[in-house]
Short mmCIF file of N, CA, C and O in Angstrom, two decimals:
data_model
loop_
_atom_site.label_atom_id
_atom_site.label_comp_id
_atom_site.label_asym_id
_atom_site.label_seq_id
_atom_site.Cartn_x
_atom_site.Cartn_y
_atom_site.Cartn_z
N MET T 1 34.48 -198.12 -64.02
CA MET T 1 34.80 -196.69 -63.94
C MET T 1 34.20 -196.10 -62.66
O MET T 1 33.05 -196.35 -62.34
N THR T 2 34.99 -195.34 -61.95
CA THR T 2 34.53 -194.68 -60.73
C THR T 2 33.60 -193.53 -61.09
O THR T 2 33.90 -192.75 -61.99
N PRO T 3 32.46 -193.40 -60.39
CA PRO T 3 31.54 -192.31 -60.69
C PRO T 3 32.18 -190.94 -60.52
O PRO T 3 33.16 -190.78 -59.80
N GLU T 4 31.56 -189.99 -61.16
CA GLU T 4 32.02 -188.60 -61.08
C GLU T 4 31.81 -188.05 -59.68
O GLU T 4 31.07 -188.62 -58.88
N ILE T 5 32.47 -186.92 -59.42
CA ILE T 5 32.25 -186.21 -58.16
C ILE T 5 31.66 -184.85 -58.45
O ILE T 5 31.68 -184.37 -59.59
N ARG T 6 31.12 -184.26 -57.41
CA ARG T 6 30.58 -182.90 -57.49
C ARG T 6 31.10 -182.09 -56.32
O ARG T 6 31.38 -182.62 -55.25
N LEU T 7 31.22 -180.80 -56.56
CA LEU T 7 31.57 -179.84 -55.52
C LEU T 7 30.28 -179.19 -55.05
O LEU T 7 29.44 -178.82 -55.87
N LEU T 8 30.12 -179.08 -53.76
CA LEU T 8 28.98 -178.37 -53.17
C LEU T 8 29.52 -177.14 -52.46
O LEU T 8 30.56 -177.21 -51.80
N PHE T 9 28.81 -176.04 -52.61
CA PHE T 9 29.18 -174.79 -51.95
C PHE T 9 28.00 -174.31 -51.13
O PHE T 9 26.86 -174.41 -51.56
N THR T 10 28.29 -173.78 -49.97
CA THR T 10 27.27 -173.09 -49.18
C THR T 10 27.95 -171.99 -48.38
O THR T 10 29.15 -172.02 -48.15
N THR T 11 27.15 -171.03 -47.98
CA THR T 11 27.58 -170.02 -47.01
C THR T 11 26.64 -170.11 -45.83
O THR T 11 25.48 -170.53 -45.96
N CYS T 12 27.13 -169.71 -44.66
CA CYS T 12 26.33 -169.79 -43.45
C CYS T 12 26.92 -168.87 -42.40
O CYS T 12 28.04 -168.38 -42.56
N PRO T 13 26.21 -168.67 -41.29
CA PRO T 13 26.81 -167.90 -40.20
C PRO T 13 28.09 -168.62 -39.73
O PRO T 13 28.11 -169.85 -39.65
N PRO T 14 29.15 -167.88 -39.45
CA PRO T 14 30.41 -168.52 -39.06
C PRO T 14 30.29 -169.49 -37.89
O PRO T 14 30.97 -170.51 -37.86
N ASP T 15 29.39 -169.21 -36.95
CA ASP T 15 29.25 -170.10 -35.79
C ASP T 15 28.48 -171.39 -36.10
O ASP T 15 28.36 -172.26 -35.24
N GLN T 16 27.97 -171.53 -37.31
CA GLN T 16 27.23 -172.73 -37.71
C GLN T 16 28.03 -173.64 -38.65
O GLN T 16 27.63 -174.78 -38.90
N ALA T 17 29.13 -173.16 -39.18
CA ALA T 17 29.86 -173.88 -40.23
C ALA T 17 30.39 -175.24 -39.76
O ALA T 17 30.21 -176.25 -40.45
N GLU T 18 31.01 -175.28 -38.61
CA GLU T 18 31.57 -176.56 -38.13
C GLU T 18 30.46 -177.58 -37.89
O GLU T 18 30.62 -178.76 -38.20
N ARG T 19 29.34 -177.14 -37.38
CA ARG T 19 28.21 -178.04 -37.12
C ARG T 19 27.69 -178.64 -38.42
O ARG T 19 27.46 -179.85 -38.51
N LEU T 20 27.51 -177.82 -39.44
CA LEU T 20 27.02 -178.31 -40.72
C LEU T 20 28.00 -179.29 -41.35
O LEU T 20 27.63 -180.36 -41.82
N LEU T 21 29.27 -178.91 -41.33
CA LEU T 21 30.30 -179.76 -41.91
C LEU T 21 30.41 -181.09 -41.17
O LEU T 21 30.46 -182.16 -41.79
N ALA T 22 30.38 -181.06 -39.85
CA ALA T 22 30.47 -182.29 -39.06
C ALA T 22 29.30 -183.22 -39.33
O ALA T 22 29.47 -184.44 -39.42
N ALA T 23 28.11 -182.67 -39.47
CA ALA T 23 26.93 -183.50 -39.72
C ALA T 23 27.03 -184.21 -41.06
O ALA T 23 26.79 -185.42 -41.16
N LEU T 24 27.40 -183.49 -42.11
CA LEU T 24 27.49 -184.10 -43.43
C LEU T 24 28.62 -185.12 -43.51
O LEU T 24 28.47 -186.17 -44.14
N LEU T 25 29.73 -184.83 -42.85
CA LEU T 25 30.82 -185.80 -42.81
C LEU T 25 30.42 -187.03 -42.01
O LEU T 25 30.66 -188.17 -42.43
N GLY T 26 29.78 -186.82 -40.87
CA GLY T 26 29.38 -187.92 -40.02
C GLY T 26 28.39 -188.86 -40.69
O GLY T 26 28.38 -190.06 -40.41
N GLU T 27 27.57 -188.32 -41.56
CA GLU T 27 26.58 -189.13 -42.28
C GLU T 27 27.12 -189.65 -43.61
O GLU T 27 26.38 -190.25 -44.39
N ARG T 28 28.40 -189.40 -43.87
CA ARG T 28 29.07 -189.83 -45.11
C ARG T 28 28.39 -189.31 -46.37
O ARG T 28 28.42 -189.95 -47.41
N LEU T 29 27.80 -188.14 -46.26
CA LEU T 29 27.20 -187.51 -47.43
C LEU T 29 28.23 -186.75 -48.24
O LEU T 29 28.01 -186.46 -49.41
N ILE T 30 29.33 -186.40 -47.60
CA ILE T 30 30.46 -185.74 -48.26
C ILE T 30 31.74 -186.44 -47.84
O ILE T 30 31.79 -187.08 -46.79
N ALA T 31 32.76 -186.30 -48.66
CA ALA T 31 34.06 -186.89 -48.36
C ALA T 31 34.97 -185.90 -47.66
O ALA T 31 35.83 -186.29 -46.86
N CYS T 32 34.79 -184.63 -47.95
CA CYS T 32 35.71 -183.61 -47.48
C CYS T 32 35.00 -182.27 -47.48
O CYS T 32 34.09 -182.05 -48.27
N GLY T 33 35.43 -181.39 -46.61
CA GLY T 33 34.92 -180.03 -46.63
C GLY T 33 36.02 -179.07 -46.25
O GLY T 33 36.82 -179.35 -45.37
N ASN T 34 36.06 -177.97 -46.95
CA ASN T 34 37.01 -176.91 -46.67
C ASN T 34 36.24 -175.70 -46.18
O ASN T 34 35.29 -175.26 -46.83
N LEU T 35 36.66 -175.19 -45.06
CA LEU T 35 35.96 -174.09 -44.41
C LEU T 35 36.80 -172.82 -44.51
O LEU T 35 37.93 -172.78 -44.03
N VAL T 36 36.24 -171.82 -45.17
CA VAL T 36 36.84 -170.50 -45.22
C VAL T 36 36.08 -169.69 -44.17
O VAL T 36 34.88 -169.42 -44.34
N PRO T 37 36.73 -169.36 -43.05
CA PRO T 37 36.01 -168.82 -41.90
C PRO T 37 35.24 -167.53 -42.13
O PRO T 37 34.18 -167.34 -41.57
N THR T 38 35.75 -166.65 -42.97
CA THR T 38 35.07 -165.37 -43.15
C THR T 38 35.12 -164.90 -44.59
O THR T 38 36.20 -164.75 -45.16
N VAL T 39 33.95 -164.73 -45.15
CA VAL T 39 33.78 -164.04 -46.43
C VAL T 39 32.75 -162.95 -46.19
O VAL T 39 31.86 -163.10 -45.35
N HIS T 40 32.90 -161.86 -46.88
CA HIS T 40 31.94 -160.77 -46.72
C HIS T 40 30.91 -160.89 -47.83
O HIS T 40 31.27 -160.84 -49.01
N SER T 41 29.67 -161.04 -47.47
CA SER T 41 28.59 -161.23 -48.46
C SER T 41 27.67 -160.02 -48.49
O SER T 41 27.31 -159.47 -47.46
N ARG T 42 27.32 -159.64 -49.70
CA ARG T 42 26.33 -158.58 -49.92
C ARG T 42 25.26 -159.18 -50.79
O ARG T 42 25.55 -159.85 -51.78
N TYR T 43 23.99 -158.95 -50.43
CA TYR T 43 22.90 -159.60 -51.13
C TYR T 43 21.58 -158.87 -50.86
O TYR T 43 21.45 -158.12 -49.90
N TRP T 44 20.63 -159.15 -51.72
CA TRP T 44 19.27 -158.65 -51.53
C TRP T 44 18.48 -159.66 -50.73
O TRP T 44 18.52 -160.87 -51.02
N TRP T 45 17.75 -159.21 -49.72
CA TRP T 45 16.86 -160.09 -48.96
C TRP T 45 15.64 -159.30 -48.53
O TRP T 45 15.76 -158.26 -47.88
N GLN T 46 14.50 -159.76 -48.95
CA GLN T 46 13.21 -159.18 -48.62
C GLN T 46 13.17 -157.67 -48.87
O GLN T 46 12.73 -156.88 -48.03
N GLY T 47 13.68 -157.29 -50.04
CA GLY T 47 13.63 -155.90 -50.46
C GLY T 47 14.72 -155.00 -49.94
O GLY T 47 14.76 -153.82 -50.26
N SER T 48 15.64 -155.54 -49.13
CA SER T 48 16.71 -154.72 -48.57
C SER T 48 18.07 -155.25 -49.01
O SER T 48 18.25 -156.47 -49.14
N LEU T 49 18.99 -154.35 -49.19
CA LEU T 49 20.37 -154.73 -49.48
C LEU T 49 21.05 -155.03 -48.15
O LEU T 49 21.08 -154.18 -47.25
N CYS T 50 21.57 -156.24 -48.00
CA CYS T 50 22.17 -156.68 -46.74
C CYS T 50 23.67 -156.90 -46.90
O CYS T 50 24.17 -157.10 -48.01
N SER T 51 24.35 -156.90 -45.79
CA SER T 51 25.79 -157.12 -45.75
C SER T 51 26.12 -157.90 -44.48
O SER T 51 25.78 -157.46 -43.38
N ASP T 52 26.74 -159.07 -44.65
CA ASP T 52 27.06 -159.91 -43.50
C ASP T 52 28.38 -160.62 -43.71
O ASP T 52 28.78 -160.90 -44.85
N ASP T 53 29.02 -160.95 -42.61
CA ASP T 53 30.15 -161.86 -42.66
C ASP T 53 29.60 -163.28 -42.55
O ASP T 53 28.73 -163.55 -41.71
N GLU T 54 30.07 -164.16 -43.42
CA GLU T 54 29.62 -165.54 -43.43
C GLU T 54 30.84 -166.44 -43.54
O GLU T 54 31.93 -165.99 -43.87
N ALA T 55 30.64 -167.72 -43.30
CA ALA T 55 31.64 -168.74 -43.58
C ALA T 55 31.28 -169.35 -44.93
O ALA T 55 30.11 -169.44 -45.29
N LEU T 56 32.30 -169.75 -45.67
CA LEU T 56 32.12 -170.44 -46.94
C LEU T 56 32.58 -171.87 -46.76
O LEU T 56 33.68 -172.11 -46.23
N ILE T 57 31.74 -172.83 -47.14
CA ILE T 57 32.11 -174.24 -47.07
C ILE T 57 32.11 -174.81 -48.48
O ILE T 57 31.12 -174.70 -49.20
N VAL T 58 33.22 -175.42 -48.87
CA VAL T 58 33.36 -176.11 -50.14
C VAL T 58 33.50 -177.59 -49.82
O VAL T 58 34.37 -177.98 -49.03
N MET T 59 32.64 -178.40 -50.41
CA MET T 59 32.61 -179.83 -50.09
C MET T 59 32.69 -180.66 -51.36
O MET T 59 32.30 -180.20 -52.43
N GLU T 60 33.20 -181.90 -51.22
CA GLU T 60 33.24 -182.83 -52.35
C GLU T 60 32.42 -184.06 -52.00
O GLU T 60 32.46 -184.54 -50.86
N THR T 61 31.69 -184.57 -52.99
CA THR T 61 30.91 -185.78 -52.80
C THR T 61 30.80 -186.54 -54.11
O THR T 61 31.08 -185.99 -55.18
N ALA T 62 30.40 -187.80 -54.01
CA ALA T 62 30.14 -188.61 -55.20
C ALA T 62 28.83 -188.15 -55.82
O ALA T 62 27.91 -187.71 -55.12
N ILE T 63 28.72 -188.28 -57.12
CA ILE T 63 27.54 -187.79 -57.83
C ILE T 63 26.25 -188.42 -57.30
O ILE T 63 25.22 -187.76 -57.23
N ASP T 64 26.31 -189.68 -56.88
CA ASP T 64 25.09 -190.33 -56.40
C ASP T 64 24.73 -189.93 -54.97
O ASP T 64 23.69 -190.35 -54.46
N ARG T 65 25.52 -189.11 -54.33
CA ARG T 65 25.22 -188.63 -52.97
C ARG T 65 24.79 -187.16 -52.97
O ARG T 65 24.45 -186.61 -51.93
N VAL T 66 24.79 -186.52 -54.14
CA VAL T 66 24.49 -185.09 -54.22
C VAL T 66 23.09 -184.77 -53.70
O VAL T 66 22.91 -183.87 -52.87
N ALA T 67 22.08 -185.46 -54.18
CA ALA T 67 20.70 -185.15 -53.78
C ALA T 67 20.53 -185.29 -52.27
O ALA T 67 19.94 -184.41 -51.63
N ALA T 68 21.04 -186.36 -51.70
CA ALA T 68 20.92 -186.57 -50.25
C ALA T 68 21.69 -185.50 -49.49
O ALA T 68 21.21 -184.99 -48.47
N ALA T 69 22.88 -185.14 -49.96
CA ALA T 69 23.68 -184.11 -49.29
C ALA T 69 22.98 -182.75 -49.34
O ALA T 69 22.93 -182.03 -48.34
N MET T 70 22.41 -182.41 -50.49
CA MET T 70 21.71 -181.13 -50.61
C MET T 70 20.47 -181.10 -49.72
O MET T 70 20.20 -180.08 -49.05
N THR T 71 19.72 -182.19 -49.69
CA THR T 71 18.52 -182.26 -48.85
C THR T 71 18.87 -182.12 -47.38
O THR T 71 18.23 -181.35 -46.64
N ARG T 72 19.89 -182.83 -46.95
CA ARG T 72 20.29 -182.77 -45.54
C ARG T 72 20.84 -181.40 -45.18
O ARG T 72 20.54 -180.87 -44.11
N LEU T 73 21.66 -180.83 -46.06
CA LEU T 73 22.22 -179.50 -45.81
C LEU T 73 21.10 -178.47 -45.69
O LEU T 73 21.11 -177.64 -44.78
N ALA T 74 20.12 -178.55 -46.55
CA ALA T 74 18.99 -177.61 -46.48
C ALA T 74 18.22 -177.78 -45.17
O ALA T 74 17.78 -176.79 -44.57
N ALA T 75 18.06 -179.01 -44.71
CA ALA T 75 17.33 -179.27 -43.47
C ALA T 75 18.08 -178.74 -42.24
O ALA T 75 17.46 -178.26 -41.29
N LEU T 76 19.40 -178.83 -42.26
CA LEU T 76 20.22 -178.39 -41.13
C LEU T 76 20.53 -176.90 -41.14
O LEU T 76 20.87 -176.33 -40.11
N HIS T 77 20.47 -176.29 -42.31
CA HIS T 77 20.92 -174.91 -42.50
C HIS T 77 20.01 -173.93 -41.77
O HIS T 77 18.80 -174.07 -41.80
N PRO T 78 20.59 -172.92 -41.11
CA PRO T 78 19.76 -171.97 -40.37
C PRO T 78 19.04 -170.94 -41.25
O PRO T 78 18.11 -170.28 -40.77
N TYR T 79 19.43 -170.79 -42.52
CA TYR T 79 18.79 -169.79 -43.37
C TYR T 79 17.47 -170.31 -43.93
O TYR T 79 17.34 -171.49 -44.24
N GLU T 80 16.55 -169.40 -44.13
CA GLU T 80 15.28 -169.73 -44.76
C GLU T 80 15.49 -170.18 -46.21
O GLU T 80 14.85 -171.12 -46.68
N VAL T 81 16.39 -169.51 -46.90
CA VAL T 81 16.72 -169.86 -48.29
C VAL T 81 18.25 -169.97 -48.39
O VAL T 81 18.92 -169.01 -48.77
N PRO T 82 18.80 -171.12 -48.02
CA PRO T 82 20.27 -171.24 -48.06
C PRO T 82 20.81 -171.33 -49.47
O PRO T 82 20.15 -171.87 -50.37
N LYS T 83 22.01 -170.80 -49.64
CA LYS T 83 22.73 -170.96 -50.90
C LYS T 83 23.36 -172.35 -50.88
O LYS T 83 24.24 -172.63 -50.06
N ILE T 84 22.90 -173.22 -51.76
CA ILE T 84 23.48 -174.55 -51.92
C ILE T 84 23.68 -174.76 -53.41
O ILE T 84 22.70 -174.86 -54.15
N LEU T 85 24.92 -174.77 -53.82
CA LEU T 85 25.25 -174.87 -55.24
C LEU T 85 26.10 -176.11 -55.49
O LEU T 85 26.90 -176.48 -54.63
N THR T 86 25.95 -176.71 -56.64
CA THR T 86 26.84 -177.80 -57.03
C THR T 86 27.51 -177.45 -58.34
O THR T 86 26.94 -176.76 -59.19
N PHE T 87 28.72 -177.95 -58.47
CA PHE T 87 29.50 -177.75 -59.68
C PHE T 87 30.15 -179.06 -60.07
O PHE T 87 30.55 -179.85 -59.20
N ALA T 88 30.28 -179.28 -61.35
CA ALA T 88 30.96 -180.47 -61.86
C ALA T 88 32.37 -180.07 -62.29
O ALA T 88 32.52 -179.27 -63.21
N PRO T 89 33.39 -180.59 -61.62
CA PRO T 89 34.75 -180.27 -62.05
C PRO T 89 35.02 -180.90 -63.41
O PRO T 89 34.55 -182.01 -63.69
N SER T 90 35.74 -180.19 -64.25
CA SER T 90 36.01 -180.72 -65.59
C SER T 90 37.08 -181.81 -65.57
O SER T 90 37.07 -182.69 -66.42
N GLU T 91 37.95 -181.77 -64.61
CA GLU T 91 39.00 -182.79 -64.48
C GLU T 91 39.19 -183.09 -63.00
O GLU T 91 39.17 -182.18 -62.17
N VAL T 92 39.39 -184.38 -62.68
CA VAL T 92 39.63 -184.78 -61.31
C VAL T 92 40.70 -185.86 -61.32
O VAL T 92 40.62 -186.82 -62.09
N HIS T 93 41.69 -185.71 -60.47
CA HIS T 93 42.75 -186.72 -60.32
C HIS T 93 42.10 -188.04 -59.94
O HIS T 93 41.34 -188.11 -58.95
N LEU T 94 42.32 -189.09 -60.70
CA LEU T 94 41.63 -190.37 -60.52
C LEU T 94 41.73 -190.92 -59.10
O LEU T 94 40.70 -191.31 -58.54
N PRO T 95 42.90 -190.96 -58.46
CA PRO T 95 42.94 -191.47 -57.09
C PRO T 95 42.06 -190.66 -56.13
O PRO T 95 41.45 -191.23 -55.23
N TYR T 96 41.97 -189.36 -56.33
CA TYR T 96 41.11 -188.54 -55.47
C TYR T 96 39.64 -188.87 -55.73
O TYR T 96 38.85 -189.02 -54.79
N ARG T 97 39.27 -188.98 -56.97
CA ARG T 97 37.89 -189.33 -57.32
C ARG T 97 37.51 -190.68 -56.72
O ARG T 97 36.42 -190.84 -56.17
N GLU T 98 38.40 -191.65 -56.78
CA GLU T 98 38.15 -192.96 -56.20
C GLU T 98 37.99 -192.87 -54.68
O GLU T 98 37.13 -193.53 -54.10
N TRP T 99 38.83 -192.06 -54.06
CA TRP T 99 38.73 -191.86 -52.61
C TRP T 99 37.39 -191.24 -52.22
O TRP T 99 36.73 -191.70 -51.30
N VAL T 100 36.98 -190.18 -52.94
CA VAL T 100 35.70 -189.53 -52.64
C VAL T 100 34.56 -190.54 -52.74
O VAL T 100 33.70 -190.61 -51.87
N HIS T 101 34.57 -191.33 -53.79
CA HIS T 101 33.53 -192.33 -53.96
C HIS T 101 33.55 -193.34 -52.81
O HIS T 101 32.51 -193.66 -52.24
N ALA T 102 34.72 -193.82 -52.45
CA ALA T 102 34.84 -194.85 -51.40
C ALA T 102 34.35 -194.35 -50.05
O ALA T 102 33.65 -195.08 -49.35
N VAL T 103 34.70 -193.13 -49.66
CA VAL T 103 34.37 -192.68 -48.30
C VAL T 103 32.95 -192.15 -48.17
O VAL T 103 32.49 -191.91 -47.06
N THR T 104 32.25 -191.97 -49.27
CA THR T 104 30.87 -191.51 -49.19
C THR T 104 29.87 -192.67 -49.25
O THR T 104 28.67 -192.44 -49.38
N ARG T 105 30.36 -193.87 -49.12
CA ARG T 105 29.45 -195.03 -49.03
C ARG T 105 28.97 -195.12 -47.57
O ARG T 105 29.76 -194.95 -46.64
N PRO T 106 27.69 -195.37 -47.37
CA PRO T 106 27.22 -195.53 -45.98
C PRO T 106 27.99 -196.62 -45.25
O PRO T 106 28.35 -197.64 -45.83
N ALA T 107 28.25 -196.37 -43.97
CA ALA T 107 29.04 -197.32 -43.16
C ALA T 107 28.30 -198.63 -42.95
O ALA T 107 27.11 -198.70 -42.98
#
């Protein structure tokens, strides 16, 4: 049986998104990433209500690569406290799941 996959989400400054995505892909920590160039984020930071345009990155990886992908993303991310979330999809098309697992193996 092919291992499960996980979705990783992060937001970042728009000018940093391609760099983060390229690094994780290059290290085979993720199989794929989808970049939404602009989302408007509102959040609390250090006692102030903030508002910024950010990029949203949605990535897929094999379950056994999640910890390494999260650690690397946190190390590369420009934010002091980056949003890095994982989700388990309830259903995944088997050929896609197999592909994600295959391409996230170290070269």
